[in-house]
Structures are given as structure tokens and as C-alpha cells.
Coordinates of C-alpha atoms in Angstrom, one line a residue:
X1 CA -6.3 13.2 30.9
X2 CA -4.0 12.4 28.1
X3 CA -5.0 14.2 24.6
X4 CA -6.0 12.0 22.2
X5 CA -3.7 10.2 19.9
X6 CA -3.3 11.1 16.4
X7 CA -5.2 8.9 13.8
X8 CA -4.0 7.4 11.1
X9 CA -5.7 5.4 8.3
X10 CA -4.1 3.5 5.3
X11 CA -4.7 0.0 3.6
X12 CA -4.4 -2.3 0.7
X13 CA -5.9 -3.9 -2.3
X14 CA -6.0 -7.9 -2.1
X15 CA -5.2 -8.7 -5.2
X16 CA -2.1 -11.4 -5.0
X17 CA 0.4 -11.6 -2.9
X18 CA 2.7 -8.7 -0.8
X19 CA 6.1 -8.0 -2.1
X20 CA 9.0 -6.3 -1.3
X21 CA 7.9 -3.0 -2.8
X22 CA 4.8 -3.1 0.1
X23 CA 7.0 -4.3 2.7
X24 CA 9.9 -1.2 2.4
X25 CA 7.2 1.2 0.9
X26 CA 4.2 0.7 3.6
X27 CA 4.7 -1.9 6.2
X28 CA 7.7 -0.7 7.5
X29 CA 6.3 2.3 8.4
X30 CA 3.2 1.3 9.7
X31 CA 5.2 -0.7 12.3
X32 CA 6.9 2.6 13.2
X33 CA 3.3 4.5 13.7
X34 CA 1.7 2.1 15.6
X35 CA 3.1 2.6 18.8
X36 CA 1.9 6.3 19.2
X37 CA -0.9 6.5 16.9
X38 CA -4.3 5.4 16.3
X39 CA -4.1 3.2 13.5
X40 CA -6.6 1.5 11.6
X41 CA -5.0 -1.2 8.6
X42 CA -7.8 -2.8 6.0
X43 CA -8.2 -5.0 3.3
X44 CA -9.3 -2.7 0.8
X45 CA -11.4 -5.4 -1.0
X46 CA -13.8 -3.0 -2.7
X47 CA -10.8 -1.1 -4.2
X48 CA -9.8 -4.4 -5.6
X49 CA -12.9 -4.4 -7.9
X50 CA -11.6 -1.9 -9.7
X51 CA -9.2 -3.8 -12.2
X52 CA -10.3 -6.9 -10.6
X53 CA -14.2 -6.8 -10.8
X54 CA -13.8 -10.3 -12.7
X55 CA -11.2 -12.2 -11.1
X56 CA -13.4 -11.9 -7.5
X57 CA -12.3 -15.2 -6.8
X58 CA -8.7 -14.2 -5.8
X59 CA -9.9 -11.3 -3.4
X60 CA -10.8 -13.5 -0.5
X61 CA -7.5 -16.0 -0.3
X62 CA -5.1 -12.9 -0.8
X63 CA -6.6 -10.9 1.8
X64 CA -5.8 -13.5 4.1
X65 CA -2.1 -14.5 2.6
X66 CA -2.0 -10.2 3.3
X67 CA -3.3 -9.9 6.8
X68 CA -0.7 -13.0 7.8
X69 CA 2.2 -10.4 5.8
X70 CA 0.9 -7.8 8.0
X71 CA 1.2 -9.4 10.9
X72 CA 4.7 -10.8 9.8
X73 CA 6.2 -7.6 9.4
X74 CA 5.3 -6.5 12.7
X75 CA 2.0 -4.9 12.6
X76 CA 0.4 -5.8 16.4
X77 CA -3.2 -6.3 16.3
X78 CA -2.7 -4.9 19.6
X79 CA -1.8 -1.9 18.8
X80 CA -4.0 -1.5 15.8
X81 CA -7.2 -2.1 14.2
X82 CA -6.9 -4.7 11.1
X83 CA -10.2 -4.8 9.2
X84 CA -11.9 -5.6 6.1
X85 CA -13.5 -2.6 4.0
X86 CA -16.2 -4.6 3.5
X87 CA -17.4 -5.8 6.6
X88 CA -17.4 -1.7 7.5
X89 CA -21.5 -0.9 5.3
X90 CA -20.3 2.8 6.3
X91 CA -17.6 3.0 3.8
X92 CA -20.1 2.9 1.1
X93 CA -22.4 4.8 2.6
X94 CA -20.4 7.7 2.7
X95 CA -19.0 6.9 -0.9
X96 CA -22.3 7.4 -2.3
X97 CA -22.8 10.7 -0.6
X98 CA -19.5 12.2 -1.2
X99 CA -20.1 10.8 -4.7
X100 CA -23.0 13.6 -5.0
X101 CA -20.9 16.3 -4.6
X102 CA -16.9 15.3 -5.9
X103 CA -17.1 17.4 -9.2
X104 CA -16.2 15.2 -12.6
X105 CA -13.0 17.0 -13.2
X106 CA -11.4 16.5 -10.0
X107 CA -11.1 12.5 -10.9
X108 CA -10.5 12.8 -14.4
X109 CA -7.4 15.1 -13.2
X110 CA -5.9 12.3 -10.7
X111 CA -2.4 11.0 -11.1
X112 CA -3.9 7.9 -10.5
X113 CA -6.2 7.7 -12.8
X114 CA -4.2 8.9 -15.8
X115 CA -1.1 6.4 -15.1
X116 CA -2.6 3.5 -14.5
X117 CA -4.3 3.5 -17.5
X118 CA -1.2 4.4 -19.4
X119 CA 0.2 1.4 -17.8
X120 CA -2.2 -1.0 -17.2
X121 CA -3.6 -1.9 -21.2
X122 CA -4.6 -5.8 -20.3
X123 CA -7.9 -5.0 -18.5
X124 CA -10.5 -2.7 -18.9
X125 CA -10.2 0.2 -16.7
X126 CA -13.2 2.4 -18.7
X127 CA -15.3 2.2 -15.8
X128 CA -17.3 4.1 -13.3
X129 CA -15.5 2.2 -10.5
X130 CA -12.2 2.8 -11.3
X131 CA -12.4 6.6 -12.1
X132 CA -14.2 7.4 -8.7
X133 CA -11.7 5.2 -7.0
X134 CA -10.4 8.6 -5.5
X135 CA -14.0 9.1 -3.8
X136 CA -14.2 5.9 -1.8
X137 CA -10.4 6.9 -1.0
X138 CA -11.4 9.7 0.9
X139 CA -14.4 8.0 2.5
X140 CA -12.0 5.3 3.7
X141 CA -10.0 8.0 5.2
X142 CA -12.3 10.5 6.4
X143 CA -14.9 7.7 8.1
X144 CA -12.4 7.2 11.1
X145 CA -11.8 11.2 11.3
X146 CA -8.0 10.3 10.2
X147 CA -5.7 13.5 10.6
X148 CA -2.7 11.6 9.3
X149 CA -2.0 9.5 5.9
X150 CA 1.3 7.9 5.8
X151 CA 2.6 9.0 2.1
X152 CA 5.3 8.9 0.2
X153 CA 6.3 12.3 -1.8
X154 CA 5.3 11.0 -4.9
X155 CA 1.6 10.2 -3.2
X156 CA 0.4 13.6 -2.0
X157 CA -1.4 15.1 -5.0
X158 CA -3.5 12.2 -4.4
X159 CA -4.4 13.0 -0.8
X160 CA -4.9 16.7 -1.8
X161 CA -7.9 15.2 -3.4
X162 CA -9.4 13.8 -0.1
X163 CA -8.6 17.1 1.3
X164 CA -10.4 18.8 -1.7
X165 CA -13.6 16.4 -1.4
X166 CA -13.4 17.1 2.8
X167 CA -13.2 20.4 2.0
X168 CA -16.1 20.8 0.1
X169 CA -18.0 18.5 2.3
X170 CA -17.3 21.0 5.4
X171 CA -18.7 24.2 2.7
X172 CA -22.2 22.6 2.6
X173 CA -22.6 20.8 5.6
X174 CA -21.0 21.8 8.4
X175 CA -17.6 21.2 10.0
X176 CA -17.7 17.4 10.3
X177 CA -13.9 16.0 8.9
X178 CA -10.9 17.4 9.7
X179 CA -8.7 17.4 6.9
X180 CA -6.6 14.8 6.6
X181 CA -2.6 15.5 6.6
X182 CA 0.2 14.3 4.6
X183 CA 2.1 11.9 6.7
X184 CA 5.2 12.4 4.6
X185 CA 7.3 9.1 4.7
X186 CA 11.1 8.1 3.6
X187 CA 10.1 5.3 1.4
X188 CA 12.9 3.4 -0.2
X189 CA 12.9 2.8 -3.6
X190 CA 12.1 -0.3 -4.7
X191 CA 12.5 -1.5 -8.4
X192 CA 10.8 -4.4 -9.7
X193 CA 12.7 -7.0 -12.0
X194 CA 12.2 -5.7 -14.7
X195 CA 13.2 -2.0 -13.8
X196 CA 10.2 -0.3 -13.4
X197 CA 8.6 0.4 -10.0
X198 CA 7.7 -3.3 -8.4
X199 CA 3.9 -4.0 -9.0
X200 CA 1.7 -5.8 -8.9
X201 CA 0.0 -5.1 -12.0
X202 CA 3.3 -5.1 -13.7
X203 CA 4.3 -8.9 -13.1
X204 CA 7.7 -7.8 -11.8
X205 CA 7.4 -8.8 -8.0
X206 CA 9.4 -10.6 -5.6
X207 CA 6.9 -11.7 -2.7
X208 CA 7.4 -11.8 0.5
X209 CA 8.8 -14.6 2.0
X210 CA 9.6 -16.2 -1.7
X211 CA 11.2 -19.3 -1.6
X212 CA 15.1 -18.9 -1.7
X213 CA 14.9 -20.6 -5.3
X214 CA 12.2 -18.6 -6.5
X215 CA 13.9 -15.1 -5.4
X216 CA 17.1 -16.3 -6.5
X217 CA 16.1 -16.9 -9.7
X218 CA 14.3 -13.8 -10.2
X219 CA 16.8 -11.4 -8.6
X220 CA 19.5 -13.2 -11.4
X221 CA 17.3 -12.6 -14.2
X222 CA 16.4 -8.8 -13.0
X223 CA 17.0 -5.8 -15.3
X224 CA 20.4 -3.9 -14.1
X225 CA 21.3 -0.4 -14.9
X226 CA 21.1 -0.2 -19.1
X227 CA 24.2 1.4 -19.5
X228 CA 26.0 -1.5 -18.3
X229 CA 25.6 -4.0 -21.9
X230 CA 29.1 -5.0 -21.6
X231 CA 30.9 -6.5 -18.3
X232 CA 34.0 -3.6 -18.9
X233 CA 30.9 -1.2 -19.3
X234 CA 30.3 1.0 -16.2
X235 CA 26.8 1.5 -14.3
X236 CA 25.2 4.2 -11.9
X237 CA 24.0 1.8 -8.9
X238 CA 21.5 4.2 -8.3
X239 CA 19.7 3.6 -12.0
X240 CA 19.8 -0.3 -10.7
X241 CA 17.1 -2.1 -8.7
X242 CA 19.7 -4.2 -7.4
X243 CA 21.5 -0.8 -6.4
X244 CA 18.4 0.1 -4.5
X245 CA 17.9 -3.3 -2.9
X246 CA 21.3 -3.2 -1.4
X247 CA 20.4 0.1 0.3
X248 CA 17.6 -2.2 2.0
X249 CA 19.3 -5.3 2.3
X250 CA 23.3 -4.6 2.8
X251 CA 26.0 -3.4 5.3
X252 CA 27.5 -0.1 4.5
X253 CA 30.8 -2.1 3.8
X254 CA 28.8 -3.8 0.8
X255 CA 26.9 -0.9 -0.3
X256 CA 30.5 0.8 -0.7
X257 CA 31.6 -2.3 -2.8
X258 CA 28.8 -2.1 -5.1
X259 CA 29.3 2.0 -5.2
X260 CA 32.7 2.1 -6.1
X261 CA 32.5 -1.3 -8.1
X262 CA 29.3 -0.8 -10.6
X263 CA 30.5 2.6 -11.0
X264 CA 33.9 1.5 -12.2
X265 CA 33.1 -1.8 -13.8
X266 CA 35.4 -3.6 -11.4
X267 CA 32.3 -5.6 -10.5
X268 CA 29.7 -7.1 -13.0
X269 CA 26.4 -7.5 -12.7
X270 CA 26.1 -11.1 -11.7
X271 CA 28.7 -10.4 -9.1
X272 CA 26.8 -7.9 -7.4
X273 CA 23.8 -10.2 -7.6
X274 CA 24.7 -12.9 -5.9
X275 CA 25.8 -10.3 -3.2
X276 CA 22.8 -9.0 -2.7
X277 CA 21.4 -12.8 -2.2
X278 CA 23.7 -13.3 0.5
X279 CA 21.7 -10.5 3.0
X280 CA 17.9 -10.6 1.0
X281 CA 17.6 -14.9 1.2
X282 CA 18.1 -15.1 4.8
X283 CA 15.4 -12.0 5.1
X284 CA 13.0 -13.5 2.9
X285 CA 13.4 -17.2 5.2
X286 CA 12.7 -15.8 8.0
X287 CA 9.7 -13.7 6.9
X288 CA 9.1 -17.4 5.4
X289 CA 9.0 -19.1 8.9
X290 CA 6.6 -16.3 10.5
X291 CA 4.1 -16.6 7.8
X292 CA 4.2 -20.3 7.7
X293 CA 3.7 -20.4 11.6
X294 CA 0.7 -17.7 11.2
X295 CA -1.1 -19.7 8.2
X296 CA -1.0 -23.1 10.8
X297 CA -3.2 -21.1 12.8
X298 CA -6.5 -19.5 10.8
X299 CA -9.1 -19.5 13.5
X300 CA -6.6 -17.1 15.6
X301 CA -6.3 -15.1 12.5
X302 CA -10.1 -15.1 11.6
X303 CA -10.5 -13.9 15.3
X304 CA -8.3 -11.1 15.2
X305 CA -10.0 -9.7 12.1
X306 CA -13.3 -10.3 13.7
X307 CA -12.6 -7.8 16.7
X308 CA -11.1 -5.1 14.2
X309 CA -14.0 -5.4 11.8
X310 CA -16.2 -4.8 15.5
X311 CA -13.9 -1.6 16.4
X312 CA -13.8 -0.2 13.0
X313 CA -17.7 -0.7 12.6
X314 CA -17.8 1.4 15.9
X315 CA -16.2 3.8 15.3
X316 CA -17.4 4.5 11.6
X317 CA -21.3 4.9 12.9
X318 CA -20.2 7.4 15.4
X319 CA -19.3 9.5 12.1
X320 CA -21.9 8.5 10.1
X321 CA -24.8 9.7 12.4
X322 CA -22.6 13.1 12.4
X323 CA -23.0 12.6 8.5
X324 CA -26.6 12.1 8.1
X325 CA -27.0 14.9 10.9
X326 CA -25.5 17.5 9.4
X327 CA -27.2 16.3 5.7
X328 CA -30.4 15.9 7.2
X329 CA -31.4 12.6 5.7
X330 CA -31.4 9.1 7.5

């Protein structure tokens, strides 16, 4: 009998549109773990409430528009589970009752917590919600039994939480979750347009599958490396979001080019631009195409969701009678 495959867990806020920061940060990857992993992908549409408890609207059209990117990128419903948080009651089941024991200070430390609401000052983030956003985290993770979180480096003081909150669960209770692992990924970095990292919440996106007019004018109007004011001026392509985008997007020839040519001003900015267009447009069309042919077809989608809501609901009980056992309530 073959031993059992490694599970891993990881998901998404739907909150607008995936960009190009999700696709070469997450999506990438997941493709990659997919074929010799248990992997369970969800709409994390509770964790949207957090900063979007009044814009509730929005939740329901995006996670579609991101289940459709999903599938785009390559993720094989086949392979894994796609679900909605939601639709799986035993996510906030077990929020509430690791809630009873995750210790004030541990969320008021997060990294989380502290930069986004340094960076986030157009909405109100003073809320229960938001700071025990790390809780329902690890309840999301720790509900399928996950041993593996795909992270990037900058990510795992944030799972060390989850591991904390496991921990502690396993002191009272009983040996019930393993504790989850860092899953350490190479994640490319991805700047947004306006040289911080691409968000969201910061308004600097390029989606995926953009229109080729849409991406082109954003990509000519992006922030380059600050040094360069002047065309004669030279630049450090790897302070530049366009540096890092032709790591993603361009031959080694061109990546050489830009190198050798930002570094010594022999290229400007707008030269190296329009470069980078030449690889990222036909990307972004053909990401375009498999989207478009996906949206024709919502029943198939609403079907495949359906099943992975019935698989991830499954599976979840299984750990939640475990839960209430060792509690002894329910």
C-alpha cells in the first residue's frame, strides 16, 4: 500500500481580480505541487471580510473571475480540491474554539497585522475580525491535517503562528494536528507599478489576462528604478519592477540586454519597457483566451466547485469529531 501523500493547504481572498503578483508568487507553484500532493485550493471568502466586511457585494463575482484564474494557470480540479471557505461550517467551528485559547499577544505580535495597518489607512482595520485573522488561518490549515504550507521566506513567521496555536492545542487536548511545515518556495519578485510589492490593496496591479492596451499602458506608466531621473542616468535592474518582470517574462539574451544596458544607461527606461511588452502581451493573451473560454462555460465551473466543497466538507468532519472528542463537548 502506498503511504499517504503529503497535504497541502493554501488559498485566497476574493476581493478583485488575480494579478501577476498571485500568478508568479502562488499559482505557479501550486501547479508544481499538485501532482504529488494532496492539495486543497479555497476561496477564502471569510478572510475577505476582514477589510472588505462592507463591500460584500464584490466577494461572490471575484471568487468566480478567481476560480476561472486558477484553473487558467493550470491548477487541475483533478488533481485538487477547489472549494469555498464558506461552504466548509467546520472552518468556523474550529475558529471559535481555537479562538478560546490563542493568547492576545500572539495576534497583536503578527507581521500581518502590524503592516497592513501601516499600509492600508483607507478602511478601517480596528476590528475583532481582522486581528484574529491569524486564528481562522490556522483553522483553515489545520482542519485538513495539512503538513505542508507553500510559503515564501518572507511568509514563515506567519505560519510559526499556526504552529504556535497547534501547539498549544496538542498541550490541552491531546495530540490531534500535526504541525504544519514551512513549504519554503522560490517566489519571484514581483513589483507593482508603482514600486512597491503588487497588491491588491495598493491599486498597483496588472491582472491577469489584461487586455494588451490596458497592460501596455500601465507597464509604460510604471515606476522604474529612482536613481534613473535622467535618460544618461544609470539604474540597478534589480531596484526596477520592470527588472524583475523580465526575470519572469524574458530570454536570457534580453535579460542580459537590460543587465548591462540599465546599468550603463545605454538603454532608457521606455526602451526597456516596450521590451518587456514584447514577451508579457502575448502571455497575458493567451491567459486572456483560457479565461474567456472558461467564463462561456459557468455550469461546468459551478460543478467543479460543487464536488470540492463535498470533498473538503468530508474531510473536515473527520477532524472535527477528533476535535470535539478530545474537548469533550459536541
Amino acid at each position: 500500500m502506498a503511504p499517504p501523500r503529503p497535504i497541502v493547504v493554501s488559498g485566497m481572498r476574493p476581493t478583485g481580480r488575480l494579478h501577476l503578483g498571485h500568478l508568479h508568487g502562488a499559482l505557479a507553484n501550486w501547479v508544481r505541487l499538485q501532482g504529488e500532493n494532496e492539495c486543497f485550493f479555497f476561496s477564502a471568502d471569510w478572510h475577505a471580510l476582514t477589510t472588505s466586511y462592507d463591500r460584500t457585494d464584490v466577494v461572490k463575482p471575484a471568487e468566480r473571475e478567481m476560480f476561472v484564474d486558477f484553473i487558467a494557470a493550470g491548477i487541475d480540479p483533478e488533481k485538487a480540491t477547489l472549494f469555498v471557505q464558506s461552504a466548509v461550517k467546520q472552518h468556523a467551528e474550529l475558529f471559535l474554539l481555537l479562538g478560546m485559547i490563542t493568547p492576545l499577544g500572539w495576534l497583536e505580535r503578527s507581521p500581518t497585522y502590524k503592516e497592513m495597518r501601516e499600509n492600508i489607512t483607507d478602511r478601517d482595520l480596528a476590528l475583532y475580525g481582522f486581528l484574529g485573522y491569524p486564528v481562522l488561518m490556522t483553522a483553515d490549515i489545520i482542519l485538513y491535517k495539512a503538513t505542508r504550507v507553500p510559503v515564501g521566506a518572507d511568509q514563515v513567521s506567519h505560519l510559526e503562528l499556526s504552529r504556535e496555536i497547534a501547539r498549544r492545542f496538542n498541550f490541552h487536548y491531546g495530540e490531534v494536528f500535526p504541525e504544519p511545515q514551512a513549504l519554503l518556495t522560490e517566489v519571484p519578485k514581483i513589483l507593482g507599478t508603482d514600486g512597491r510589492k503588487m497588491s491588491k490593496s495598493y491599486g498597483n496591479t496588472i491582472d491577469l489576462g489584461e487586455s494588451a492596451e490596458s497592460t501596455s499602458k500601465k507597464i509604460m506608466g510604471a515606476v522604474t528604478d529612482p536613481a534613473r531621473k535622467r535618460r544618461q542616468d544609470p539604474g540597478n535592474p534589480d531596484l526596477c519592477g520592470i527588472g524583475h518582470l523580465h526575470k519572469v517574462y524574458s530570454d536570457a539574451a534580453t535579460n542580459a540586454w537590460v543587465d548591462q544596458g540599465c546599468r550603463t544607461a545605454g538603454i532608457g527606461c521606455v526602451e526597456c519597457k516596450r521590451k518587456l511588452l514584447e514577451s508579457l502581451l502575448p502571455a497575458q493573451e493567451r491567459m486572456r483566451e483560457k479565461r474567456e473560454a472558461l467564463l462561456a462555460r459557468p455550469k461546468d465551473l459551478d460543478d467543479l466547485v460543487a464536488l470540492g466543497n463535498a470533498k473538503a466538507r468530508d474531510s473536515a468532519e473527520r477532524t472535527m469529531v477528533q476535535v470535539r472528542g478530545a474537548m469533550k463537548i459536541g
